[in-house]
Every structure is written in structure tokens, then in C-alpha cells.
Amino acid sequence: MPSLPPDLVAVLASLPAADLERVLVDLLTPAEVGFVGERWAIVKGLAAGASQRQVVAETGAAIATVSRGAQQLRYGSGGFALALAALAALEAPA
């Protein structure tokens, strides 16, 4: 699997959200930005307990894309779990 350049990861991690969004919009094509949003919706749906078919119906994503998201959520590097935990912390009442 290809890896991300460590200096890019460090730079992205250091940026405030608004600046990170600007960098990603410049770095990615409009289609890639859309794919990132779609994949995030897939992972959130699966993590919330929706079936793969429900996620396909809700997102319009291909079943293969949803299946890959499910596989990465279950057997991936743990990045989705970290991101979902961060989202839960952001959404938790203060």
C-alpha cells in the first residue's frame, strides 16, 4: 500500500480546520473531494449500525465502495476508529 509523505502528514496535522480544508481542496480534484465525503458518510453509516445495503441506499455509493469501507472499518489500520472517536468527542455535550 502506498504511504503518505511524512512531511505532508505533519503539515496537515498542524493546520487549523479551515486551513486544512483549503489545502485539501487545492490538493485534490473536485471528484476526489466528493469521494472523500462519500467515504466518510459510508463509514459513519456503517459505524452507526446501518447495513451495507442501507448505506448504499442512503449514500448512492456503489456496493463495492461500501464493502471496502466495511472491510477497512473492521480490518484496517484503525484510522476510522480514531476519526469516529474524535467525531464523538466533538459532538459530545460539554
PDB file of N, CA and C in Angstrom:
ATOM      1  N   MET A   1       0.838  -1.169   0.000  1.00  0.00           N
ATOM      2  CA  MET A   1       0.000   0.000   0.000  1.00  0.00           C
ATOM      3  C   MET A   1       0.887   1.238   0.000  1.00  0.00           C
ATOM      4  N   PRO A   2       0.552   2.244  -0.799  1.00  0.00           N
ATOM      5  CA  PRO A   2       1.359   3.466  -0.799  1.00  0.00           C
ATOM      6  C   PRO A   2       1.200   4.199   0.530  1.00  0.00           C
ATOM      7  N   SER A   3       2.245   4.876   0.926  1.00  0.00           N
ATOM      8  CA  SER A   3       2.171   5.631   2.172  1.00  0.00           C
ATOM      9  C   SER A   3       2.192   7.122   1.863  1.00  0.00           C
ATOM     10  N   LEU A   4       1.658   7.886   2.765  1.00  0.00           N
ATOM     11  CA  LEU A   4       1.651   9.337   2.612  1.00  0.00           C
ATOM     12  C   LEU A   4       3.010   9.892   3.008  1.00  0.00           C
ATOM     13  N   PRO A   5       3.454  10.955   2.360  1.00  0.00           N
ATOM     14  CA  PRO A   5       4.726  11.567   2.739  1.00  0.00           C
ATOM     15  C   PRO A   5       4.650  12.070   4.184  1.00  0.00           C
ATOM     16  N   PRO A   6       5.605  11.676   5.028  1.00  0.00           N
ATOM     17  CA  PRO A   6       5.547  12.081   6.440  1.00  0.00           C
ATOM     18  C   PRO A   6       5.485  13.592   6.637  1.00  0.00           C
ATOM     19  N   ASP A   7       6.185  14.348   5.779  1.00  0.00           N
ATOM     20  CA  ASP A   7       6.141  15.803   5.953  1.00  0.00           C
ATOM     21  C   ASP A   7       4.749  16.350   5.647  1.00  0.00           C
ATOM     22  N   LEU A   8       4.048  15.757   4.685  1.00  0.00           N
ATOM     23  CA  LEU A   8       2.686  16.188   4.386  1.00  0.00           C
ATOM     24  C   LEU A   8       1.761  15.877   5.557  1.00  0.00           C
ATOM     25  N   VAL A   9       1.894  14.693   6.120  1.00  0.00           N
ATOM     26  CA  VAL A   9       1.073  14.318   7.275  1.00  0.00           C
ATOM     27  C   VAL A   9       1.315  15.294   8.423  1.00  0.00           C
ATOM     28  N   ALA A  10       2.574  15.631   8.682  1.00  0.00           N
ATOM     29  CA  ALA A  10       2.904  16.562   9.765  1.00  0.00           C
ATOM     30  C   ALA A  10       2.310  17.943   9.508  1.00  0.00           C
ATOM     31  N   VAL A  11       2.424  18.412   8.281  1.00  0.00           N
ATOM     32  CA  VAL A  11       1.867  19.728   7.946  1.00  0.00           C
ATOM     33  C   VAL A  11       0.352  19.718   8.105  1.00  0.00           C
ATOM     34  N   LEU A  12      -0.307  18.707   7.572  1.00  0.00           N
ATOM     35  CA  LEU A  12      -1.762  18.639   7.667  1.00  0.00           C
ATOM     36  C   LEU A  12      -2.222  18.568   9.121  1.00  0.00           C
ATOM     37  N   ALA A  13      -1.507  17.819   9.933  1.00  0.00           N
ATOM     38  CA  ALA A  13      -1.865  17.687  11.346  1.00  0.00           C
ATOM     39  C   ALA A  13      -1.704  18.997  12.106  1.00  0.00           C
ATOM     40  N   SER A  14      -0.845  19.865  11.622  1.00  0.00           N
ATOM     41  CA  SER A  14      -0.579  21.111  12.336  1.00  0.00           C
ATOM     42  C   SER A  14      -1.550  22.236  11.978  1.00  0.00           C
ATOM     43  N   LEU A  15      -2.358  22.036  10.960  1.00  0.00           N
ATOM     44  CA  LEU A  15      -3.210  23.116  10.457  1.00  0.00           C
ATOM     45  C   LEU A  15      -4.552  23.195  11.177  1.00  0.00           C
ATOM     46  N   PRO A  16      -5.046  24.411  11.380  1.00  0.00           N
ATOM     47  CA  PRO A  16      -6.428  24.556  11.854  1.00  0.00           C
ATOM     48  C   PRO A  16      -7.394  24.043  10.783  1.00  0.00           C
ATOM     49  N   ALA A  17      -8.597  23.706  11.190  1.00  0.00           N
ATOM     50  CA  ALA A  17      -9.566  23.077  10.285  1.00  0.00           C
ATOM     51  C   ALA A  17      -9.801  23.876   9.009  1.00  0.00           C
ATOM     52  N   ALA A  18      -9.971  25.174   9.115  1.00  0.00           N
ATOM     53  CA  ALA A  18     -10.252  25.982   7.919  1.00  0.00           C
ATOM     54  C   ALA A  18      -9.086  25.935   6.939  1.00  0.00           C
ATOM     55  N   ASP A  19      -7.864  25.972   7.458  1.00  0.00           N
ATOM     56  CA  ASP A  19      -6.692  25.907   6.587  1.00  0.00           C
ATOM     57  C   ASP A  19      -6.528  24.516   5.993  1.00  0.00           C
ATOM     58  N   LEU A  20      -6.806  23.492   6.787  1.00  0.00           N
ATOM     59  CA  LEU A  20      -6.732  22.118   6.286  1.00  0.00           C
ATOM     60  C   LEU A  20      -7.699  21.930   5.125  1.00  0.00           C
ATOM     61  N   GLU A  21      -8.891  22.456   5.263  1.00  0.00           N
ATOM     62  CA  GLU A  21      -9.867  22.345   4.178  1.00  0.00           C
ATOM     63  C   GLU A  21      -9.348  23.020   2.912  1.00  0.00           C
ATOM     64  N   ARG A  22      -8.745  24.182   3.045  1.00  0.00           N
ATOM     65  CA  ARG A  22      -8.206  24.894   1.879  1.00  0.00           C
ATOM     66  C   ARG A  22      -7.108  24.075   1.201  1.00  0.00           C
ATOM     67  N   VAL A  23      -6.232  23.468   1.996  1.00  0.00           N
ATOM     68  CA  VAL A  23      -5.150  22.658   1.425  1.00  0.00           C
ATOM     69  C   VAL A  23      -5.725  21.448   0.695  1.00  0.00           C
ATOM     70  N   LEU A  24      -6.680  20.767   1.319  1.00  0.00           N
ATOM     71  CA  LEU A  24      -7.256  19.578   0.693  1.00  0.00           C
ATOM     72  C   LEU A  24      -7.990  19.921  -0.598  1.00  0.00           C
ATOM     73  N   VAL A  25      -8.687  21.048  -0.618  1.00  0.00           N
ATOM     74  CA  VAL A  25      -9.384  21.459  -1.839  1.00  0.00           C
ATOM     75  C   VAL A  25      -8.379  21.755  -2.950  1.00  0.00           C
ATOM     76  N   ASP A  26      -7.225  22.310  -2.598  1.00  0.00           N
ATOM     77  CA  ASP A  26      -6.184  22.553  -3.603  1.00  0.00           C
ATOM     78  C   ASP A  26      -5.477  21.264  -4.015  1.00  0.00           C
ATOM     79  N   LEU A  27      -5.292  20.355  -3.071  1.00  0.00           N
ATOM     80  CA  LEU A  27      -4.545  19.125  -3.320  1.00  0.00           C
ATOM     81  C   LEU A  27      -5.343  18.118  -4.143  1.00  0.00           C
ATOM     82  N   LEU A  28      -6.637  18.037  -3.887  1.00  0.00           N
ATOM     83  CA  LEU A  28      -7.490  17.027  -4.506  1.00  0.00           C
ATOM     84  C   LEU A  28      -8.320  17.629  -5.636  1.00  0.00           C
ATOM     85  N   THR A  29      -8.698  16.795  -6.586  1.00  0.00           N
ATOM     86  CA  THR A  29      -9.625  17.236  -7.624  1.00  0.00           C
ATOM     87  C   THR A  29     -11.024  17.348  -7.005  1.00  0.00           C
ATOM     88  N   PRO A  30     -11.934  18.072  -7.656  1.00  0.00           N
ATOM     89  CA  PRO A  30     -13.302  18.121  -7.136  1.00  0.00           C
ATOM     90  C   PRO A  30     -13.916  16.722  -6.974  1.00  0.00           C
ATOM     91  N   ALA A  31     -13.634  15.826  -7.896  1.00  0.00           N
ATOM     92  CA  ALA A  31     -14.156  14.459  -7.786  1.00  0.00           C
ATOM     93  C   ALA A  31     -13.582  13.755  -6.561  1.00  0.00           C
ATOM     94  N   GLU A  32     -12.289  13.934  -6.308  1.00  0.00           N
ATOM     95  CA  GLU A  32     -11.666  13.307  -5.141  1.00  0.00           C
ATOM     96  C   GLU A  32     -12.235  13.864  -3.842  1.00  0.00           C
ATOM     97  N   VAL A  33     -12.493  15.168  -3.806  1.00  0.00           N
ATOM     98  CA  VAL A  33     -13.126  15.765  -2.623  1.00  0.00           C
ATOM     99  C   VAL A  33     -14.489  15.116  -2.403  1.00  0.00           C
ATOM    100  N   GLY A  34     -15.237  14.916  -3.473  1.00  0.00           N
ATOM    101  CA  GLY A  34     -16.532  14.246  -3.371  1.00  0.00           C
ATOM    102  C   GLY A  34     -16.408  12.824  -2.871  1.00  0.00           C
ATOM    103  N   PHE A  35     -15.401  12.111  -3.352  1.00  0.00           N
ATOM    104  CA  PHE A  35     -15.183  10.733  -2.908  1.00  0.00           C
ATOM    105  C   PHE A  35     -14.844  10.679  -1.424  1.00  0.00           C
ATOM    106  N   VAL A  36     -14.055  11.629  -0.949  1.00  0.00           N
ATOM    107  CA  VAL A  36     -13.709  11.669   0.475  1.00  0.00           C
ATOM    108  C   VAL A  36     -14.981  11.852   1.302  1.00  0.00           C
ATOM    109  N   GLY A  37     -15.829  12.779   0.883  1.00  0.00           N
ATOM    110  CA  GLY A  37     -17.086  12.996   1.590  1.00  0.00           C
ATOM    111  C   GLY A  37     -17.980  11.766   1.565  1.00  0.00           C
ATOM    112  N   GLU A  38     -18.031  11.113   0.412  1.00  0.00           N
ATOM    113  CA  GLU A  38     -18.842   9.902   0.282  1.00  0.00           C
ATOM    114  C   GLU A  38     -18.316   8.801   1.198  1.00  0.00           C
ATOM    115  N   ARG A  39     -17.023   8.615   1.215  1.00  0.00           N
ATOM    116  CA  ARG A  39     -16.446   7.551   2.051  1.00  0.00           C
ATOM    117  C   ARG A  39     -16.655   7.837   3.529  1.00  0.00           C
ATOM    118  N   TRP A  40     -16.587   9.110   3.912  1.00  0.00           N
ATOM    119  CA  TRP A  40     -16.824   9.460   5.311  1.00  0.00           C
ATOM    120  C   TRP A  40     -18.284   9.161   5.671  1.00  0.00           C
ATOM    121  N   ALA A  41     -19.218   9.470   4.797  1.00  0.00           N
ATOM    122  CA  ALA A  41     -20.629   9.158   5.039  1.00  0.00           C
ATOM    123  C   ALA A  41     -20.836   7.647   5.146  1.00  0.00           C
ATOM    124  N   ILE A  42     -20.132   6.891   4.330  1.00  0.00           N
ATOM    125  CA  ILE A  42     -20.213   5.428   4.379  1.00  0.00           C
ATOM    126  C   ILE A  42     -19.755   4.917   5.734  1.00  0.00           C
ATOM    127  N   VAL A  43     -18.603   5.369   6.174  1.00  0.00           N
ATOM    128  CA  VAL A  43     -18.037   4.890   7.441  1.00  0.00           C
ATOM    129  C   VAL A  43     -18.938   5.275   8.613  1.00  0.00           C
ATOM    130  N   LYS A  44     -19.443   6.502   8.603  1.00  0.00           N
ATOM    131  CA  LYS A  44     -20.334   6.917   9.692  1.00  0.00           C
ATOM    132  C   LYS A  44     -21.603   6.072   9.703  1.00  0.00           C
ATOM    133  N   GLY A  45     -22.154   5.787   8.536  1.00  0.00           N
ATOM    134  CA  GLY A  45     -23.349   4.957   8.473  1.00  0.00           C
ATOM    135  C   GLY A  45     -23.104   3.547   8.978  1.00  0.00           C
ATOM    136  N   LEU A  46     -22.005   2.957   8.536  1.00  0.00           N
ATOM    137  CA  LEU A  46     -21.673   1.600   8.983  1.00  0.00           C
ATOM    138  C   LEU A  46     -21.412   1.567  10.488  1.00  0.00           C
ATOM    139  N   ALA A  47     -20.690   2.556  10.986  1.00  0.00           N
ATOM    140  CA  ALA A  47     -20.376   2.602  12.417  1.00  0.00           C
ATOM    141  C   ALA A  47     -21.636   2.802  13.258  1.00  0.00           C
ATOM    142  N   ALA A  48     -22.642   3.447  12.677  1.00  0.00           N
ATOM    143  CA  ALA A  48     -23.907   3.659  13.384  1.00  0.00           C
ATOM    144  C   ALA A  48     -24.791   2.418  13.365  1.00  0.00           C
ATOM    145  N   GLY A  49     -24.342   1.381  12.663  1.00  0.00           N
ATOM    146  CA  GLY A  49     -25.077   0.126  12.658  1.00  0.00           C
ATOM    147  C   GLY A  49     -25.913  -0.138  11.419  1.00  0.00           C
ATOM    148  N   ALA A  50     -25.841   0.748  10.442  1.00  0.00           N
ATOM    149  CA  ALA A  50     -26.589   0.517   9.204  1.00  0.00           C
ATOM    150  C   ALA A  50     -25.971  -0.649   8.433  1.00  0.00           C
ATOM    151  N   SER A  51     -26.808  -1.386   7.739  1.00  0.00           N
ATOM    152  CA  SER A  51     -26.293  -2.468   6.894  1.00  0.00           C
ATOM    153  C   SER A  51     -25.632  -1.861   5.662  1.00  0.00           C
ATOM    154  N   GLN A  52     -24.839  -2.673   4.987  1.00  0.00           N
ATOM    155  CA  GLN A  52     -24.202  -2.189   3.768  1.00  0.00           C
ATOM    156  C   GLN A  52     -25.251  -1.760   2.745  1.00  0.00           C
ATOM    157  N   ARG A  53     -26.307  -2.504   2.612  1.00  0.00           N
ATOM    158  CA  ARG A  53     -27.362  -2.152   1.654  1.00  0.00           C
ATOM    159  C   ARG A  53     -28.061  -0.849   2.054  1.00  0.00           C
ATOM    160  N   GLN A  54     -28.258  -0.636   3.357  1.00  0.00           N
ATOM    161  CA  GLN A  54     -28.841   0.632   3.804  1.00  0.00           C
ATOM    162  C   GLN A  54     -27.919   1.800   3.457  1.00  0.00           C
ATOM    163  N   VAL A  55     -26.619   1.609   3.646  1.00  0.00           N
ATOM    164  CA  VAL A  55     -25.658   2.666   3.343  1.00  0.00           C
ATOM    165  C   VAL A  55     -25.652   2.957   1.844  1.00  0.00           C
ATOM    166  N   VAL A  56     -25.730   1.917   1.026  1.00  0.00           N
ATOM    167  CA  VAL A  56     -25.816   2.118  -0.427  1.00  0.00           C
ATOM    168  C   VAL A  56     -27.042   2.969  -0.752  1.00  0.00           C
ATOM    169  N   ALA A  57     -28.182   2.640  -0.155  1.00  0.00           N
ATOM    170  CA  ALA A  57     -29.416   3.375  -0.427  1.00  0.00           C
ATOM    171  C   ALA A  57     -29.322   4.826   0.047  1.00  0.00           C
ATOM    172  N   GLU A  58     -28.683   5.039   1.192  1.00  0.00           N
ATOM    173  CA  GLU A  58     -28.597   6.388   1.760  1.00  0.00           C
ATOM    174  C   GLU A  58     -27.573   7.265   1.049  1.00  0.00           C
ATOM    175  N   THR A  59     -26.477   6.675   0.592  1.00  0.00           N
ATOM    176  CA  THR A  59     -25.384   7.477   0.027  1.00  0.00           C
ATOM    177  C   THR A  59     -25.352   7.472  -1.493  1.00  0.00           C
ATOM    178  N   GLY A  60     -25.940   6.453  -2.100  1.00  0.00           N
ATOM    179  CA  GLY A  60     -25.840   6.313  -3.547  1.00  0.00           C
ATOM    180  C   GLY A  60     -24.507   5.738  -3.991  1.00  0.00           C
ATOM    181  N   ALA A  61     -23.688   5.324  -3.043  1.00  0.00           N
ATOM    182  CA  ALA A  61     -22.385   4.746  -3.356  1.00  0.00           C
ATOM    183  C   ALA A  61     -22.552   3.339  -3.914  1.00  0.00           C
ATOM    184  N   ALA A  62     -21.560   2.902  -4.647  1.00  0.00           N
ATOM    185  CA  ALA A  62     -21.562   1.539  -5.175  1.00  0.00           C
ATOM    186  C   ALA A  62     -21.372   0.546  -4.030  1.00  0.00           C
ATOM    187  N   ILE A  63     -21.959  -0.622  -4.171  1.00  0.00           N
ATOM    188  CA  ILE A  63     -21.836  -1.648  -3.130  1.00  0.00           C
ATOM    189  C   ILE A  63     -20.375  -2.017  -2.901  1.00  0.00           C
ATOM    190  N   ALA A  64     -19.557  -2.012  -3.943  1.00  0.00           N
ATOM    191  CA  ALA A  64     -18.136  -2.335  -3.778  1.00  0.00           C
ATOM    192  C   ALA A  64     -17.441  -1.290  -2.910  1.00  0.00           C
ATOM    193  N   THR A  65     -17.812  -0.027  -3.066  1.00  0.00           N
ATOM    194  CA  THR A  65     -17.220   1.034  -2.256  1.00  0.00           C
ATOM    195  C   THR A  65     -17.638   0.880  -0.802  1.00  0.00           C
ATOM    196  N   VAL A  66     -18.896   0.569  -0.576  1.00  0.00           N
ATOM    197  CA  VAL A  66     -19.391   0.374   0.787  1.00  0.00           C
ATOM    198  C   VAL A  66     -18.743  -0.860   1.408  1.00  0.00           C
ATOM    199  N   SER A  67     -18.603  -1.927   0.632  1.00  0.00           N
ATOM    200  CA  SER A  67     -17.958  -3.145   1.139  1.00  0.00           C
ATOM    201  C   SER A  67     -16.512  -2.880   1.526  1.00  0.00           C
ATOM    202  N   ARG A  68     -15.817  -2.092   0.729  1.00  0.00           N
ATOM    203  CA  ARG A  68     -14.437  -1.751   1.063  1.00  0.00           C
ATOM    204  C   ARG A  68     -14.394  -0.918   2.338  1.00  0.00           C
ATOM    205  N   GLY A  69     -15.325   0.005   2.479  1.00  0.00           N
ATOM    206  CA  GLY A  69     -15.393   0.791   3.712  1.00  0.00           C
ATOM    207  C   GLY A  69     -15.619  -0.096   4.920  1.00  0.00           C
ATOM    208  N   ALA A  70     -16.504  -1.077   4.782  1.00  0.00           N
ATOM    209  CA  ALA A  70     -16.763  -2.009   5.882  1.00  0.00           C
ATOM    210  C   ALA A  70     -15.518  -2.818   6.213  1.00  0.00           C
ATOM    211  N   GLN A  71     -14.808  -3.249   5.177  1.00  0.00           N
ATOM    212  CA  GLN A  71     -13.580  -4.019   5.388  1.00  0.00           C
ATOM    213  C   GLN A  71     -12.533  -3.171   6.107  1.00  0.00           C
ATOM    214  N   GLN A  72     -12.359  -1.930   5.673  1.00  0.00           N
ATOM    215  CA  GLN A  72     -11.370  -1.055   6.304  1.00  0.00           C
ATOM    216  C   GLN A  72     -11.779  -0.708   7.731  1.00  0.00           C
ATOM    217  N   LEU A  73     -13.062  -0.536   7.957  1.00  0.00           N
ATOM    218  CA  LEU A  73     -13.548  -0.245   9.304  1.00  0.00           C
ATOM    219  C   LEU A  73     -13.245  -1.405  10.241  1.00  0.00           C
ATOM    220  N   ARG A  74     -13.392  -2.613   9.741  1.00  0.00           N
ATOM    221  CA  ARG A  74     -13.179  -3.801  10.569  1.00  0.00           C
ATOM    222  C   ARG A  74     -11.704  -4.216  10.645  1.00  0.00           C
ATOM    223  N   TYR A  75     -10.990  -4.187   9.524  1.00  0.00           N
ATOM    224  CA  TYR A  75      -9.645  -4.760   9.476  1.00  0.00           C
ATOM    225  C   TYR A  75      -8.551  -3.765   9.109  1.00  0.00           C
ATOM    226  N   GLY A  76      -8.887  -2.506   8.948  1.00  0.00           N
ATOM    227  CA  GLY A  76      -7.911  -1.507   8.514  1.00  0.00           C
ATOM    228  C   GLY A  76      -6.915  -1.146   9.602  1.00  0.00           C
ATOM    229  N   SER A  77      -6.273  -0.027   9.419  1.00  0.00           N
ATOM    230  CA  SER A  77      -5.209   0.403  10.329  1.00  0.00           C
ATOM    231  C   SER A  77      -5.727   0.992  11.631  1.00  0.00           C
ATOM    232  N   GLY A  78      -7.030   1.163  11.746  1.00  0.00           N
ATOM    233  CA  GLY A  78      -7.607   1.767  12.946  1.00  0.00           C
ATOM    234  C   GLY A  78      -7.865   3.256  12.797  1.00  0.00           C
ATOM    235  N   GLY A  79      -7.552   3.785  11.634  1.00  0.00           N
ATOM    236  CA  GLY A  79      -7.755   5.208  11.403  1.00  0.00           C
ATOM    237  C   GLY A  79      -9.213   5.628  11.472  1.00  0.00           C
ATOM    238  N   PHE A  80     -10.095   4.797  10.942  1.00  0.00           N
ATOM    239  CA  PHE A  80     -11.515   5.141  11.006  1.00  0.00           C
ATOM    240  C   PHE A  80     -11.988   5.183  12.452  1.00  0.00           C
ATOM    241  N   ALA A  81     -11.542   4.235  13.270  1.00  0.00           N
ATOM    242  CA  ALA A  81     -11.936   4.232  14.683  1.00  0.00           C
ATOM    243  C   ALA A  81     -11.454   5.500  15.381  1.00  0.00           C
ATOM    244  N   LEU A  82     -10.233   5.920  15.074  1.00  0.00           N
ATOM    245  CA  LEU A  82      -9.713   7.158  15.659  1.00  0.00           C
ATOM    246  C   LEU A  82     -10.549   8.355  15.232  1.00  0.00           C
ATOM    247  N   ALA A  83     -10.864   8.425  13.946  1.00  0.00           N
ATOM    248  CA  ALA A  83     -11.643   9.548  13.430  1.00  0.00           C
ATOM    249  C   ALA A  83     -13.056   9.553  14.010  1.00  0.00           C
ATOM    250  N   LEU A  84     -13.662   8.391  14.124  1.00  0.00           N
ATOM    251  CA  LEU A  84     -15.009   8.314  14.686  1.00  0.00           C
ATOM    252  C   LEU A  84     -15.015   8.679  16.165  1.00  0.00           C
ATOM    253  N   ALA A  85     -13.974   8.284  16.895  1.00  0.00           N
ATOM    254  CA  ALA A  85     -13.861   8.668  18.307  1.00  0.00           C
ATOM    255  C   ALA A  85     -13.691  10.178  18.438  1.00  0.00           C
ATOM    256  N   ALA A  86     -12.900  10.762  17.553  1.00  0.00           N
ATOM    257  CA  ALA A  86     -12.720  12.215  17.572  1.00  0.00           C
ATOM    258  C   ALA A  86     -14.036  12.916  17.260  1.00  0.00           C
ATOM    259  N   LEU A  87     -14.794  12.387  16.312  1.00  0.00           N
ATOM    260  CA  LEU A  87     -16.096  12.960  15.976  1.00  0.00           C
ATOM    261  C   LEU A  87     -17.035  12.881  17.174  1.00  0.00           C
ATOM    262  N   ALA A  88     -17.058  11.738  17.844  1.00  0.00           N
ATOM    263  CA  ALA A  88     -17.917  11.576  19.021  1.00  0.00           C
ATOM    264  C   ALA A  88     -17.542  12.581  20.107  1.00  0.00           C
ATOM    265  N   ALA A  89     -16.249  12.811  20.292  1.00  0.00           N
ATOM    266  CA  ALA A  89     -15.801  13.779  21.294  1.00  0.00           C
ATOM    267  C   ALA A  89     -16.241  15.194  20.919  1.00  0.00           C
ATOM    268  N   LEU A  90     -16.173  15.510  19.629  1.00  0.00           N
ATOM    269  CA  LEU A  90     -16.598  16.839  19.177  1.00  0.00           C
ATOM    270  C   LEU A  90     -18.102  17.040  19.345  1.00  0.00           C
ATOM    271  N   GLU A  91     -18.861  15.974  19.177  1.00  0.00           N
ATOM    272  CA  GLU A  91     -20.319  16.064  19.235  1.00  0.00           C
ATOM    273  C   GLU A  91     -20.876  15.879  20.639  1.00  0.00           C
ATOM    274  N   ALA A  92     -20.025  15.475  21.592  1.00  0.00           N
ATOM    275  CA  ALA A  92     -20.480  15.234  22.960  1.00  0.00           C
ATOM    276  C   ALA A  92     -20.858  16.558  23.623  1.00  0.00           C
ATOM    277  N   PRO A  93     -21.930  16.535  24.408  1.00  0.00           N
ATOM    278  CA  PRO A  93     -22.287  17.762  25.127  1.00  0.00           C
ATOM    279  C   PRO A  93     -21.188  18.141  26.117  1.00  0.00           C
ATOM    280  N   ALA A  94     -21.013  19.417  26.279  1.00  0.00           N
ATOM    281  CA  ALA A  94     -19.938  19.902  27.168  1.00  0.00           C
ATOM    282  C   ALA A  94     -20.311  19.790  28.619  1.00  0.00           C
TER     283      ALA A  94
END
